[in-house]
Amino acid sequence: MRIDIVTIFPAFFDVLDVSLIGRARGRGLLDVRVHDLRDWTSDRHRTVDDTPYGGGAGMVMKPEPWGEALDAVLGDDAVLIVPSPAGELFTQRVARELSAEGALVFACGRYEGIDQRVIDHYAQRGRLRLVSLGDYVLNGGEVAAMAMIEAVGRLVPGVVGNPESLVEESHELGLLEYPVYTKPAVWRGREVPPVLLSGDHGAVDAWRRAQSVERTRRVRPDLLPDEAASA
Ligand code: 6GU
C-alpha cells in the first residue's frame, strides 16, 4: 500500500520508522512518503495560512498550496483522507475499508482548518473522506493521521505476523476484548482466573466470551444490540 502525507510538520511522522509499521516499511509492504506543504508555496515566507473571511479567531489554511500539493501527490485512484473533527467517525470498519485500497493520501490541516473550496474541489473528483477520531479537539490532523495509519497499516496483509491475532481483538467482533494474563500464576497476591489454567479450551472460550460481553455491557453498552444493552 502506498501512503502519502502532506503536512507542515513532517517531523511528526518520524516515528513511522519504528515498531510494526517501520518493519512493514522495511519489508516493502507499506510505502510511506511524507511531504512538506510549504514546498508548494511560492512566496518568500512560504505562507500557508491567512485570516478567515467573515472574521473570527484563528487562521485558515490557504487553498493555493493545497491545490498545488494535492495535484502533485494525488494519483488517479488514491483515496484522499482529510482528518477533521467535522468528519465521519473513524471506526474499525473504516480502517478495514481503507486497508483494501492501493493508495491513501492524508491531507493534514492545522489552525482552524483548510479553506472549504479545497475540500469541495477534491470531493467533486471523488474518493474523498473527511474522518474524525472522536468527539474531542486536537491541534491538527497529524496525530489523527498517525492513528489512522497505524490502524489501517496493521490490517494490510503481511504487516501483522500472525493474522489470527487480528481476529479476536476489540471491535473486530463488535465487543471489547476479554482480559489477558501471563506468568507468574500469582502476582502480589492476585491469582490468574483458574479456568485459564484448566486446559479446557471449551471452558476458556466460554469464559472469554462472557468476559467480553460483561465488559462491553459495563463500559460500552452502545456497542451491544438493544436487547442485550437493556437486559
Ligand atoms: Cl481528525 N482532527 C482534529 N484536529 N481534531 C480531532 C480529530 C481530527 N479527530 C478528533 N479530534
Tab-separated table of N, CA, C and O and ligand atoms in Angstrom, residues 83-85 131-134 136-138 140 144, ligand 1:
chain	number	residue	atom	x	y	z
A	83	PRO	N	-8.211	14.423	7.784
A	83	PRO	CA	-8.572	14.318	9.200
A	83	PRO	C	-9.239	15.610	9.649
A	83	PRO	O	-8.708	16.702	9.414
A	84	SER	N	-10.413	15.484	10.277
A	84	SER	CA	-11.156	16.669	10.699
A	84	SER	C	-12.150	16.290	11.786
A	84	SER	O	-12.848	15.277	11.659
A	85	PRO	N	-12.228	17.098	12.862
A	85	PRO	CA	-13.244	16.801	13.885
A	85	PRO	C	-14.665	16.930	13.336
A	85	PRO	O	-15.615	16.502	13.978
A	131	VAL	N	-12.528	12.514	7.981
A	131	VAL	CA	-12.604	11.498	9.027
A	131	VAL	C	-12.146	12.065	10.366
A	131	VAL	O	-11.096	12.703	10.455
A	132	SER	N	-12.935	11.799	11.409
A	132	SER	CA	-12.650	12.252	12.777
A	132	SER	C	-12.305	11.068	13.670
A	132	SER	O	-12.879	9.995	13.542
A	133	LEU	N	-11.383	11.289	14.607
A	133	LEU	CA	-11.055	10.230	15.572
A	133	LEU	C	-12.100	10.123	16.666
A	133	LEU	O	-12.241	9.073	17.286
A	134	GLY	N	-12.793	11.199	16.961
A	134	GLY	CA	-13.758	11.153	18.060
A	134	GLY	C	-14.129	12.553	18.487
A	134	GLY	O	-13.677	13.537	17.892
A	136	TYR	N	-13.514	15.115	20.388
A	136	TYR	CA	-12.587	15.942	21.154
A	136	TYR	C	-11.734	16.672	20.127
A	136	TYR	O	-11.759	16.324	18.949
A	137	VAL	N	-10.987	17.687	20.571
A	137	VAL	CA	-10.298	18.551	19.617
A	137	VAL	C	-8.784	18.390	19.724
A	137	VAL	O	-8.213	18.509	20.809
A	138	LEU	N	-8.149	18.096	18.613
A	138	LEU	CA	-6.689	18.068	18.514
A	138	LEU	C	-6.233	19.353	17.829
A	138	LEU	O	-7.040	20.061	17.235
A	140	GLY	N	-4.358	19.585	15.243
A	140	GLY	CA	-4.225	19.443	13.797
A	140	GLY	C	-4.420	17.993	13.414
A	140	GLY	O	-4.637	17.132	14.270
A	144	ALA	N	-4.002	12.514	14.376
A	144	ALA	CA	-5.127	11.710	13.891
A	144	ALA	C	-4.684	10.845	12.714
A	144	ALA	O	-5.003	9.657	12.645
B	1	6GU	CL1	-9.233	14.031	12.653
B	1	6GU	N1	-8.582	16.389	13.703
B	1	6GU	C1	-8.567	17.281	14.708
B	1	6GU	N2	-7.956	18.448	14.526
B	1	6GU	N3	-9.157	17.070	15.873
B	1	6GU	C2	-9.752	15.892	16.035
B	1	6GU	C3	-9.796	14.909	15.040
B	1	6GU	C4	-9.183	15.200	13.861
B	1	6GU	N4	-10.470	13.852	15.500
B	1	6GU	C5	-10.832	14.168	16.726
B	1	6GU	N5	-10.409	15.395	17.047
